[in-house]
CSV table of C-alpha atoms and ligand atoms in Angstrom, one decimal:
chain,number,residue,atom,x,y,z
X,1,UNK,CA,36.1,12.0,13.8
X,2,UNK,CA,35.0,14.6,11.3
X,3,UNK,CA,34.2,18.1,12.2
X,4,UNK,CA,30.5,19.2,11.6
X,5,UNK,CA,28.6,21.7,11.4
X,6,UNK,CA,28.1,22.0,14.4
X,7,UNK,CA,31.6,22.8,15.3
X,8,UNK,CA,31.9,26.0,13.5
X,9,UNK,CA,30.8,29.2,13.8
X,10,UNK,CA,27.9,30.1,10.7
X,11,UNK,CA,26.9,33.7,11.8
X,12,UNK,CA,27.4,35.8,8.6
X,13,UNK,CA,29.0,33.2,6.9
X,14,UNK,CA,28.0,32.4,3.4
X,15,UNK,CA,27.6,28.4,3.8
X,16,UNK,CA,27.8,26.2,0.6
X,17,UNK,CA,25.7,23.2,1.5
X,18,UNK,CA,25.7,20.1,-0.8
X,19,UNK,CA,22.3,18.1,-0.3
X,20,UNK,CA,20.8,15.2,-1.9
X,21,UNK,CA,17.7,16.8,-3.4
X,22,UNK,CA,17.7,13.9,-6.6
X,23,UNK,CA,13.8,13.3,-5.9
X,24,UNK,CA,11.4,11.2,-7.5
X,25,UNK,CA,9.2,12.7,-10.2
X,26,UNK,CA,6.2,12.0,-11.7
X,27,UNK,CA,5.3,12.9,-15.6
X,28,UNK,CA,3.7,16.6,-14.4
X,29,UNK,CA,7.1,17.2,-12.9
X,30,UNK,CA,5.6,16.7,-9.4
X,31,UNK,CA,7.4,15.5,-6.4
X,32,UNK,CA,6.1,12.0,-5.7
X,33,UNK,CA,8.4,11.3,-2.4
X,34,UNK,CA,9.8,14.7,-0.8
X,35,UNK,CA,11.9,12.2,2.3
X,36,UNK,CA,15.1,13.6,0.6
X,37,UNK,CA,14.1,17.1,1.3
X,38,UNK,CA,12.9,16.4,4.7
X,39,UNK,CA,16.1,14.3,5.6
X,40,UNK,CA,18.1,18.2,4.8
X,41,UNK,CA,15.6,20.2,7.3
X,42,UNK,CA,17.9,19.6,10.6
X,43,UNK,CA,21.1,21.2,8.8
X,44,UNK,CA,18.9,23.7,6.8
X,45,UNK,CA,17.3,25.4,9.7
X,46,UNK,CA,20.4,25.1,11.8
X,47,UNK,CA,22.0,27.0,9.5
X,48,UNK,CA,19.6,29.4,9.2
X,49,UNK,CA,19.0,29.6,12.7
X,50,UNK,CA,22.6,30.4,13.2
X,51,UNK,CA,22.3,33.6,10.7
X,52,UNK,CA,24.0,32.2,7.4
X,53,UNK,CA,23.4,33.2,4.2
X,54,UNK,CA,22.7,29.3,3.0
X,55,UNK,CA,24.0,28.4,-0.6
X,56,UNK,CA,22.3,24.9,-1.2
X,57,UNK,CA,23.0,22.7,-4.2
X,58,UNK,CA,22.1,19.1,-5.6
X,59,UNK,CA,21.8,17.3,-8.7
X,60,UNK,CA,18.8,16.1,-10.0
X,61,UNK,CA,19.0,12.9,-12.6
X,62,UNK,CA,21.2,12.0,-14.9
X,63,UNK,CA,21.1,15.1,-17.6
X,64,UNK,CA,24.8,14.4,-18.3
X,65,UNK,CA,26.4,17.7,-19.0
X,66,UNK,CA,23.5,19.6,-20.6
X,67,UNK,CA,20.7,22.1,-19.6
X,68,UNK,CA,17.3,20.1,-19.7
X,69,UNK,CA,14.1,21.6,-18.4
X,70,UNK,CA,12.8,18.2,-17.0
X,71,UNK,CA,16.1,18.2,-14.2
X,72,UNK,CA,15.3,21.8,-13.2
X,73,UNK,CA,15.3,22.0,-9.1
X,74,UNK,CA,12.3,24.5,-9.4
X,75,UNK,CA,10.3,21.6,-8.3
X,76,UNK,CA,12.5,21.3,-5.2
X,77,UNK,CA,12.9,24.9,-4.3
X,78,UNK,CA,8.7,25.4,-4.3
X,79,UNK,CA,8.9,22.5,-2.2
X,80,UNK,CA,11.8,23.6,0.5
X,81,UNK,CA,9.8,27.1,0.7
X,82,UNK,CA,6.5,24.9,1.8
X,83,UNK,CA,8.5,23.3,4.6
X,84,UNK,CA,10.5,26.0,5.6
X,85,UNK,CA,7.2,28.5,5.4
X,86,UNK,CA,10.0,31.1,3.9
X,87,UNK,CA,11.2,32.5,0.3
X,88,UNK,CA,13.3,29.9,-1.4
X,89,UNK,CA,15.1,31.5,-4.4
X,90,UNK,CA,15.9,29.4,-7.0
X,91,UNK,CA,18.8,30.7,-8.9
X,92,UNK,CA,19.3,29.7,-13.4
X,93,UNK,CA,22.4,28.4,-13.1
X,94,UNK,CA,25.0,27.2,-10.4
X,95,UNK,CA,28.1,28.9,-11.4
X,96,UNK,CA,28.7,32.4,-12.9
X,97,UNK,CA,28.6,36.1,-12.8
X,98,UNK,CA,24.3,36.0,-12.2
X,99,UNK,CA,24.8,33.6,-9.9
X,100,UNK,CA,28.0,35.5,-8.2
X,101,UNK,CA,25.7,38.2,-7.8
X,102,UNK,CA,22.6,37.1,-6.3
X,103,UNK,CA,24.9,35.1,-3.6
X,104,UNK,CA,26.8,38.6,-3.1
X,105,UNK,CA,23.4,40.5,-2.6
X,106,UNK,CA,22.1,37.6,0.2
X,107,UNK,CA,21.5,38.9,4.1
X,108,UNK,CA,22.4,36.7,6.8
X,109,UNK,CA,19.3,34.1,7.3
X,110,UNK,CA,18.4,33.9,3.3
X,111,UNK,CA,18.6,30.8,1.6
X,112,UNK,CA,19.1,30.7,-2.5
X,113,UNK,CA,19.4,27.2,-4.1
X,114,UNK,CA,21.6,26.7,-7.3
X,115,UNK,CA,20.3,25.4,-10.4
X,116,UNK,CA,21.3,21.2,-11.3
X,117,UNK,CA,25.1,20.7,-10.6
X,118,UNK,CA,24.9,18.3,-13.4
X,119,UNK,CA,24.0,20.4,-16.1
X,120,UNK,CA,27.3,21.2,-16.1
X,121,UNK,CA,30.1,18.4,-17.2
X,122,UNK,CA,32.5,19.4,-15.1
X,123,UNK,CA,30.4,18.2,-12.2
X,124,UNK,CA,31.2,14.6,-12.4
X,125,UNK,CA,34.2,15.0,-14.0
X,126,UNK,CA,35.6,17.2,-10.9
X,127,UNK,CA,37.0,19.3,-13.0
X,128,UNK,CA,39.4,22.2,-10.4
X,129,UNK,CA,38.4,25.0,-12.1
X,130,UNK,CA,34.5,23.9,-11.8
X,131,UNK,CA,35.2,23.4,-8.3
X,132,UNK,CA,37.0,26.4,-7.3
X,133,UNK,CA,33.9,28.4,-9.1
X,134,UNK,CA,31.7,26.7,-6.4
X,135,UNK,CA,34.1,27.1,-3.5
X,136,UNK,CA,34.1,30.8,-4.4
X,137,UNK,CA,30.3,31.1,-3.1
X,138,UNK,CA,31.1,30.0,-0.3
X,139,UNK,CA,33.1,30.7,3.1
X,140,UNK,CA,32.4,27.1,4.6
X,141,UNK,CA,31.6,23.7,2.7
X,142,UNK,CA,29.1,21.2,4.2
X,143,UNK,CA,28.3,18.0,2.8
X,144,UNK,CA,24.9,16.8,3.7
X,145,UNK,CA,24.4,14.7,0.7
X,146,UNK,CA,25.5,11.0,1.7
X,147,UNK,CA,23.9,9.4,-1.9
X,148,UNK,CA,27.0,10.9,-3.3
X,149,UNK,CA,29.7,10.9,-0.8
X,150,UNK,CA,30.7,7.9,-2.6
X,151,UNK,CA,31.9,10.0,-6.0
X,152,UNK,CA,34.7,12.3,-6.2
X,153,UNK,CA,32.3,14.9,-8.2
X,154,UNK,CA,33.4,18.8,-8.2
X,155,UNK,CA,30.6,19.6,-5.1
X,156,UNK,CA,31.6,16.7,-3.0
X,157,UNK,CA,35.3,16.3,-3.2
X,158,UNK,CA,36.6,19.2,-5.7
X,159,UNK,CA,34.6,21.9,-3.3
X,160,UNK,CA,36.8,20.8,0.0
X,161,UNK,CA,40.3,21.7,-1.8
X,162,UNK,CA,39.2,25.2,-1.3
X,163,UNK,CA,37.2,26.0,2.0
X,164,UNK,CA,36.8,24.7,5.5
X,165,UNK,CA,34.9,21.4,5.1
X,166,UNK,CA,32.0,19.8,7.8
X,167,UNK,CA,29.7,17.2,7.6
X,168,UNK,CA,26.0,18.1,8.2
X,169,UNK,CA,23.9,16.2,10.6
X,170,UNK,CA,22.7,13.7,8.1
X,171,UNK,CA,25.9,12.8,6.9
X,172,UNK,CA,27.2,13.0,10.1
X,173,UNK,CA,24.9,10.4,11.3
X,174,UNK,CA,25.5,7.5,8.8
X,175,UNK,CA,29.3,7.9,9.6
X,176,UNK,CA,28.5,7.3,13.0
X,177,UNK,CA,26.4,3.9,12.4
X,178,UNK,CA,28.5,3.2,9.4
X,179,UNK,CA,31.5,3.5,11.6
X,180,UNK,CA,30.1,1.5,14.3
X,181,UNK,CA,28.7,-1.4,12.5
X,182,UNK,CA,31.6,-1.7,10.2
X,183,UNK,CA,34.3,-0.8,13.5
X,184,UNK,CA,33.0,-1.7,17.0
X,185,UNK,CA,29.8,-3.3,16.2
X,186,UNK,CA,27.6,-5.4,19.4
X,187,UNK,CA,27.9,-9.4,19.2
X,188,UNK,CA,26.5,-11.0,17.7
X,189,UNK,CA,26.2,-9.4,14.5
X,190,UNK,CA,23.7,-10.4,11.9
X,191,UNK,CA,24.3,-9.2,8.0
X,192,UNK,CA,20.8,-10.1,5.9
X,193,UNK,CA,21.5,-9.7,2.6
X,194,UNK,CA,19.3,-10.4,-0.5
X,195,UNK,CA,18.5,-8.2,-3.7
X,196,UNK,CA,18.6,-9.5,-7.4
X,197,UNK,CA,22.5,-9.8,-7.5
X,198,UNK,CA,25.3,-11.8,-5.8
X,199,UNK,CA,27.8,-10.2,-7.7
X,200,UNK,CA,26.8,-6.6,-6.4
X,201,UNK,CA,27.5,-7.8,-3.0
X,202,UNK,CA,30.5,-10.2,-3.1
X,203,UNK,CA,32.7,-7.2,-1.8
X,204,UNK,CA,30.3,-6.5,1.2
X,205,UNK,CA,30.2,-10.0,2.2
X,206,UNK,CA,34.2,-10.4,1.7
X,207,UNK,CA,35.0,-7.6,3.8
X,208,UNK,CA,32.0,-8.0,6.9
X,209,UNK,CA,32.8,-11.9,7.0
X,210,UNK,CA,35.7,-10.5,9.6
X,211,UNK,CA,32.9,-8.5,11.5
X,212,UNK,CA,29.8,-10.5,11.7
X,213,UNK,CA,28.5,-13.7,13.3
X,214,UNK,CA,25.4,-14.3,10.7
X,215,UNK,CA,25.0,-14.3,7.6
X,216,UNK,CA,21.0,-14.3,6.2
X,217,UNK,CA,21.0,-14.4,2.6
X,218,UNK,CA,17.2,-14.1,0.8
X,219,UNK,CA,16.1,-12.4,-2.4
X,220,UNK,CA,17.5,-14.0,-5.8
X,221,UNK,CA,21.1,-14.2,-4.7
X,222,UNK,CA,20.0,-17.1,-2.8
X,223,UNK,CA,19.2,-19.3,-5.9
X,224,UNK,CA,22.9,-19.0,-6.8
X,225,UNK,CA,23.8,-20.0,-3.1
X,226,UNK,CA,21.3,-22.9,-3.4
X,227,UNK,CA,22.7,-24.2,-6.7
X,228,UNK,CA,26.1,-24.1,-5.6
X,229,UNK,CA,25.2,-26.7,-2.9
X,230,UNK,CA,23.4,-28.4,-5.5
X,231,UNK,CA,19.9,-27.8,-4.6
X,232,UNK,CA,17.2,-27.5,-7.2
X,233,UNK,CA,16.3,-24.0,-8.0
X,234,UNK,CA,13.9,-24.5,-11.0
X,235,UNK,CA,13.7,-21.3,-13.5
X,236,UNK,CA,15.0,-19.2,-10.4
X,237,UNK,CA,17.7,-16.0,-11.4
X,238,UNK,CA,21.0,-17.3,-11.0
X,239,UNK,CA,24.3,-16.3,-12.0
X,240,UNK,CA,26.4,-19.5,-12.9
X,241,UNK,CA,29.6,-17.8,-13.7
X,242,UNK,CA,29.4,-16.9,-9.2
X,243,UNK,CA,29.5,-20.5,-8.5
X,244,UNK,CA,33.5,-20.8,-7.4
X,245,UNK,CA,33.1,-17.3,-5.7
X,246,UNK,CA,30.0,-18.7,-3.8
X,247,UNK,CA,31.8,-21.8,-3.0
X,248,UNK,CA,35.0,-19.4,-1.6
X,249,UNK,CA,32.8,-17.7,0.6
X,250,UNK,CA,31.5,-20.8,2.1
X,251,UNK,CA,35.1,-21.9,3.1
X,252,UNK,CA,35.7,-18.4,4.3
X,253,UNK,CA,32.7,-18.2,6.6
X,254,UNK,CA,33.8,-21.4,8.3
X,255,UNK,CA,37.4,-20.6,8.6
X,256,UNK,CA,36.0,-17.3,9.8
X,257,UNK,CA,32.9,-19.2,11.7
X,258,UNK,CA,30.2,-16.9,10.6
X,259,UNK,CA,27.2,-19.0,9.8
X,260,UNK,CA,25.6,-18.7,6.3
X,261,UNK,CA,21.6,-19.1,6.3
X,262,UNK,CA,19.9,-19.9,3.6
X,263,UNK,CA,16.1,-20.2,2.5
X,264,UNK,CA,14.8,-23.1,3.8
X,265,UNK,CA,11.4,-23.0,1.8
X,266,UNK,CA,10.6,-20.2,-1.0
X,267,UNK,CA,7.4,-19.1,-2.5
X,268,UNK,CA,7.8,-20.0,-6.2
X,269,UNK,CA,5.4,-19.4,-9.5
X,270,UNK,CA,5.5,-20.2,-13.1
X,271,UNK,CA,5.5,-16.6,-14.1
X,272,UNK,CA,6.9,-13.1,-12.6
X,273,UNK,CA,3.4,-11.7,-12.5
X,274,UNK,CA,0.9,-11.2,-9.4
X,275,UNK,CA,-1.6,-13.3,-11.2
X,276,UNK,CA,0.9,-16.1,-11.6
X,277,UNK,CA,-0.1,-19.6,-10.1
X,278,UNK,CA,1.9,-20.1,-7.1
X,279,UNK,CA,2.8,-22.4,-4.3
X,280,UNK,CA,5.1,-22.6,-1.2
X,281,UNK,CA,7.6,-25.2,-1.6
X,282,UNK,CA,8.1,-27.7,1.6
X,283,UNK,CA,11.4,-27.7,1.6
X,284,UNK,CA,14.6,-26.0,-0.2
X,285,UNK,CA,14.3,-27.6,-3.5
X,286,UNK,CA,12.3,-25.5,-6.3
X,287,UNK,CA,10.4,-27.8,-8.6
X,288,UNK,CA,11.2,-27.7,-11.8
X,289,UNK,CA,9.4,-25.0,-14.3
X,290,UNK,CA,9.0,-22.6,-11.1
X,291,UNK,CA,10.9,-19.1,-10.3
X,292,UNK,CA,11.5,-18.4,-7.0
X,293,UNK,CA,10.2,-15.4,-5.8
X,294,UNK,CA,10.2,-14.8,-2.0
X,295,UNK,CA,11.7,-16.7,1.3
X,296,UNK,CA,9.0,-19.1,2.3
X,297,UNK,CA,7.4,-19.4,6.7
X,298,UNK,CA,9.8,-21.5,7.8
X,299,UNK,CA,12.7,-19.5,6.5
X,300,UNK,CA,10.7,-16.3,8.1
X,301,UNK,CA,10.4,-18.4,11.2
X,302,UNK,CA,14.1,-19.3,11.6
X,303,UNK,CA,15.6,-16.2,10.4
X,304,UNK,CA,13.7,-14.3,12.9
X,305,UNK,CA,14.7,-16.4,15.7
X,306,UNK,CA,18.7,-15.1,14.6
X,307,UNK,CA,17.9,-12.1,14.6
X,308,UNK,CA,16.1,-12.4,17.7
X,309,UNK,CA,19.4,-13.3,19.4
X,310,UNK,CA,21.4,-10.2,17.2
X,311,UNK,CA,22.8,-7.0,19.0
X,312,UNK,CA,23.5,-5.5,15.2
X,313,UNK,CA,21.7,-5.9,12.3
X,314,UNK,CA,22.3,-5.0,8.9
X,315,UNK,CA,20.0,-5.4,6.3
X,316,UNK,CA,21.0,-4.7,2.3
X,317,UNK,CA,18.4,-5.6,-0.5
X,318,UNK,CA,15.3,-7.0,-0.4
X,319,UNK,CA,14.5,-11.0,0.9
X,320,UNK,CA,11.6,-11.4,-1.9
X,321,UNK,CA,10.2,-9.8,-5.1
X,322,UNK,CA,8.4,-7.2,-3.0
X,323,UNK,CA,7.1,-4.8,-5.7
X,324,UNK,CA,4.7,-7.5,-6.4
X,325,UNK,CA,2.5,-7.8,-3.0
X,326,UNK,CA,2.8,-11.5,-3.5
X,327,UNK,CA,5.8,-11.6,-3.2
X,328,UNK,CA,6.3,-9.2,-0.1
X,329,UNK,CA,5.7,-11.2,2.5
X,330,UNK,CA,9.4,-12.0,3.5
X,331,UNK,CA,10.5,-8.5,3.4
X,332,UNK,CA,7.4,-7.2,4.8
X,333,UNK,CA,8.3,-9.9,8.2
X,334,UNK,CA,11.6,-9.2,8.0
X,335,UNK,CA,10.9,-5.2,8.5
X,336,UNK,CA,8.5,-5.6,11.1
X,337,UNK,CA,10.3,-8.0,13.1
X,338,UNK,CA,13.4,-6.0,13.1
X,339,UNK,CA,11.6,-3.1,13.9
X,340,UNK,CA,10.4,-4.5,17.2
X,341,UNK,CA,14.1,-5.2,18.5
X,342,UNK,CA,16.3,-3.6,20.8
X,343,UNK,CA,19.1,-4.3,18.3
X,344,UNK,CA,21.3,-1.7,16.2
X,345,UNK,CA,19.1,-2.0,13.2
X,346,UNK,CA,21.0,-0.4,9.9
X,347,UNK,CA,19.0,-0.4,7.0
X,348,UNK,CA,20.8,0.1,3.0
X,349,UNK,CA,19.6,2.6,1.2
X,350,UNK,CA,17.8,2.1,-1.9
X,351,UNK,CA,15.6,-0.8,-2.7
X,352,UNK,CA,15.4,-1.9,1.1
X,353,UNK,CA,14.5,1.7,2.5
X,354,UNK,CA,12.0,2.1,0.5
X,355,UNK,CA,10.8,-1.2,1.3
X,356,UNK,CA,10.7,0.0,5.1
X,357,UNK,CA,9.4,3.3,4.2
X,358,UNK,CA,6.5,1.6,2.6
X,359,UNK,CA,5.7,0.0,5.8
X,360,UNK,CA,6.4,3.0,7.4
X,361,UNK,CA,8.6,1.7,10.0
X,362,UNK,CA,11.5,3.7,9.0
X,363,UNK,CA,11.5,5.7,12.4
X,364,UNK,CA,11.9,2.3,13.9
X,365,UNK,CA,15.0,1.0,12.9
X,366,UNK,CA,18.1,2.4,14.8
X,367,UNK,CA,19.3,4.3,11.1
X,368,UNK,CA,17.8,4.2,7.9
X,369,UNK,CA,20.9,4.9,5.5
X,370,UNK,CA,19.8,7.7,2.9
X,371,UNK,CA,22.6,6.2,0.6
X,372,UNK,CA,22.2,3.1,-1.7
X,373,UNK,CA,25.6,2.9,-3.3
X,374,UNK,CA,27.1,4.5,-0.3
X,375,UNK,CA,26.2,2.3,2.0
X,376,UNK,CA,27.3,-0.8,-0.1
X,377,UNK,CA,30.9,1.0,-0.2
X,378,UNK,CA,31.0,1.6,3.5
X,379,UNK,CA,30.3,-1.6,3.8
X,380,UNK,CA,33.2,-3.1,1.6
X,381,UNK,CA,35.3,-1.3,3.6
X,382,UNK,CA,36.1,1.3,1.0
X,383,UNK,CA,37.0,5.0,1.8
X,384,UNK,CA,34.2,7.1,0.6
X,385,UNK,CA,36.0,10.5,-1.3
X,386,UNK,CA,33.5,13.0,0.2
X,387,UNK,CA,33.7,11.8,3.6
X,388,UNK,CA,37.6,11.4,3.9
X,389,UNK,CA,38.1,15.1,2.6
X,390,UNK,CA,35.9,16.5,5.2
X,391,UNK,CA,38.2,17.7,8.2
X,392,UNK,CA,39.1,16.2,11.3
X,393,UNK,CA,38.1,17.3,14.7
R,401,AMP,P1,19.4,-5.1,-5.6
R,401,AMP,O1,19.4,-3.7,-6.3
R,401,AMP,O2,20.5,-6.0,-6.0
R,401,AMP,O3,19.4,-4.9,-4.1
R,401,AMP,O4,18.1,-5.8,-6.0
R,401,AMP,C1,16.8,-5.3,-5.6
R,401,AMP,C2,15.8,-6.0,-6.5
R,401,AMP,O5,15.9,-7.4,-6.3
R,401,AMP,C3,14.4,-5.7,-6.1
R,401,AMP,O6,13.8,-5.1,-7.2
R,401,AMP,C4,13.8,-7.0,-5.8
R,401,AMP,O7,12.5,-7.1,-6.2
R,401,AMP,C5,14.7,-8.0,-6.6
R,401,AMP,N1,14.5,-9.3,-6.1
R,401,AMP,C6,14.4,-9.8,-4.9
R,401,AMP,N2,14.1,-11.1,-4.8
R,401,AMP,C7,14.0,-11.5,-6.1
R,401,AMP,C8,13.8,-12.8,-6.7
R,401,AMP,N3,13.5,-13.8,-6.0
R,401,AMP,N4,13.8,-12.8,-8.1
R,401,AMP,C9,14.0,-11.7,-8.8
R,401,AMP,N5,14.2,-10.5,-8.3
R,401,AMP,C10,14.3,-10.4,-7.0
């Protein structure tokens, strides 16, 4: 178990808090989605609440080393002052004499937020002396910023060499679901996966096939599944050179008895457009000349009488094209049928939370994991380097 923040004592302290504030933006530099900054409120006003002098910093993009207007975090710090109704300074830089300075000058209960980690190098290439320039803001590091717990980076991993180290309350949280569902998780277990790519998931599958009772697979990994049990999947994505790995996880699952389900109809078109002509298929074969595009109503129906019968769910990557309304039906069932259950629902960050934020069902589902590539590595049963550096209880 990881110490957190709420295991120490913050009164007076100057608290170096790593956040995920990597927002969407739009052309006018406006926030489009703010959820990050939200998700950071709990451990923000705690801290506050608790009188310490609150040093928060994030990266913004990918400005790879260099200072670049567009990935300021002014956006972010007008935006944190809103919610928090208070003054949120945004310091120029995040390292320094100026920055040394303002942090030195702070009274228990402000809040400052440094300028874009990654306008610095050294960020992502956790370079010590980098690191030990952050640490040096700070009496006590927490890490609230589960998107990059997966990346040894100066401000997740670097950071901890030098000061006491605690999760926040987000980051606490996903442990807790990731730990469950990947340690001690309810039977039976159902994993849905789906998403463009079967390679991106081969590790998760590998290392939950011990763990799980179901497997659900949708989206276009299926066509790959399909084809390797020489069904006909039209112009569908595949990846041909998966076809000996599909076929090893299929003798796996059995030894392992996990059942594999696989689309059983599709909705299909001739084009990748929401104008295209389409059709639902009757059964599992895709004509030729036809992409498919989304898991068809008897594949809905049967899938959702599994999961009916699941105590943990899992659910990485969307079933269907679901940008393209469509082709959103599948998701779109899959998330409000989940939503409904008494299950452990864990949802992957990315693709498929936004597809459950869209529905706004998010405050349905038992966790909504704030971390795409994150969660995928949790799931492969990797150690994530800003997570095992925190310190135990
Ligand atoms: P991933 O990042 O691998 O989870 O993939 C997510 C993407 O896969 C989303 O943009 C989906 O729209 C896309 N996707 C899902 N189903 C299909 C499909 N049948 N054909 C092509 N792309 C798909």
């Amino acid at each position: 178990m990881k110490k957190t923040i709420a295991d120490m004592d913050l009164r007076g302290k100057r608290v170096l808090m790593r956040v995920d504030y990597n927002v969407p933006l739009d052309g006018d530099r406006k926030i489009t989605d703010d959820s990050r900054i939200q998700a950071s409120l709990p451990s923000v006003k705690y801290a506050l609440e608790q009188g310490a002098r609150l040093i928060l910093m994030s990266h913004l993009g990918r400005p790879k080393g260099e200072v670049k207007a567009e990935f300021s975090l002014s956006p972010v710090a007008e935006r944190l002052s809103c919610l928090l109704e208070r003054d949120v300074r945004k310091l120029d830089d995040c390292v320094g004499e100026k920055v040394k300075e303002a942090v030195n000058s702070m009274e228990d209960g402000d809040v400052v937020l440094l300028e874009n980690l990654r306008f610095h190098k050294e960020e992502t290439a956790n370079d010590p002396g980098f690191a030990g320039e952050l640490a040096s803001l700070g009496d006590i590091f927490v890490n609230d910023a589960f998107g990059t717990c997966h990346r040894a980076h100066a401000s997740t991993e670097g950071v901890t060499r030098h000061l006491p180290s605690v999760a926040g309350f987000l980051v606490d949280k996903e442990i807790k679901y990731f730990e469950k569902v990947t340690g001690d998780p309810d039977k039976p277990f159902a994993l849905i996966l789906g998403g463009a790519k079967v390679s991106d998931k081969i590790p998760v599958i590998e290392n939950m096939l011990d763990k799980i009772d179901y497997l659900l697979i949708g989206g276009a990994m299926a066509y790959t599944f399909l084809k390797s049990r020489l069904k006909g999947i039209g112009l569908s994505r595949v990846e041909d050179d998966m076809m000996d790995t599909v076929d090893r996880i299929f003798s796996l699952a059995s030894a392992k008895e996990v059942s594999i389900f696989l689309p059983e109809d599709h909705v299909v078109a001739d084009e990748i457009k929401e104008t295209a002509k389409r059709k639902t298929t009757s059964d599992e074969h895709i004509p030729d000349g036809y992409i498919g595009l989304d898991i068809g109503p008897r594949t809905i129906k049967s899938y959702r009488s599994v999961l009916a019968e699941s105590r943990t769910i899992v659910w990485n990557g969307p079933v269907g094209f679901f940008e393209m309304k469509p082709f959103s039906k599948g998701t779109r069932e899959v998330a409000k049928f989940i939503a409904k259950l008494k299950a452990t629902t864990v949802i992957g960050g990315g693709d498929t939370a936004a597809a459950v934020n869209q529905l706004k069902l998010g405050d349905k589902m038992s966790h909504m994991s704030t971390g795409g590539g994150a969660s995928l590595e949790y799931l492969e049963g990797k150690e994530l380097p800003g997570i095992a550096a925190l310190n135990d209880k």
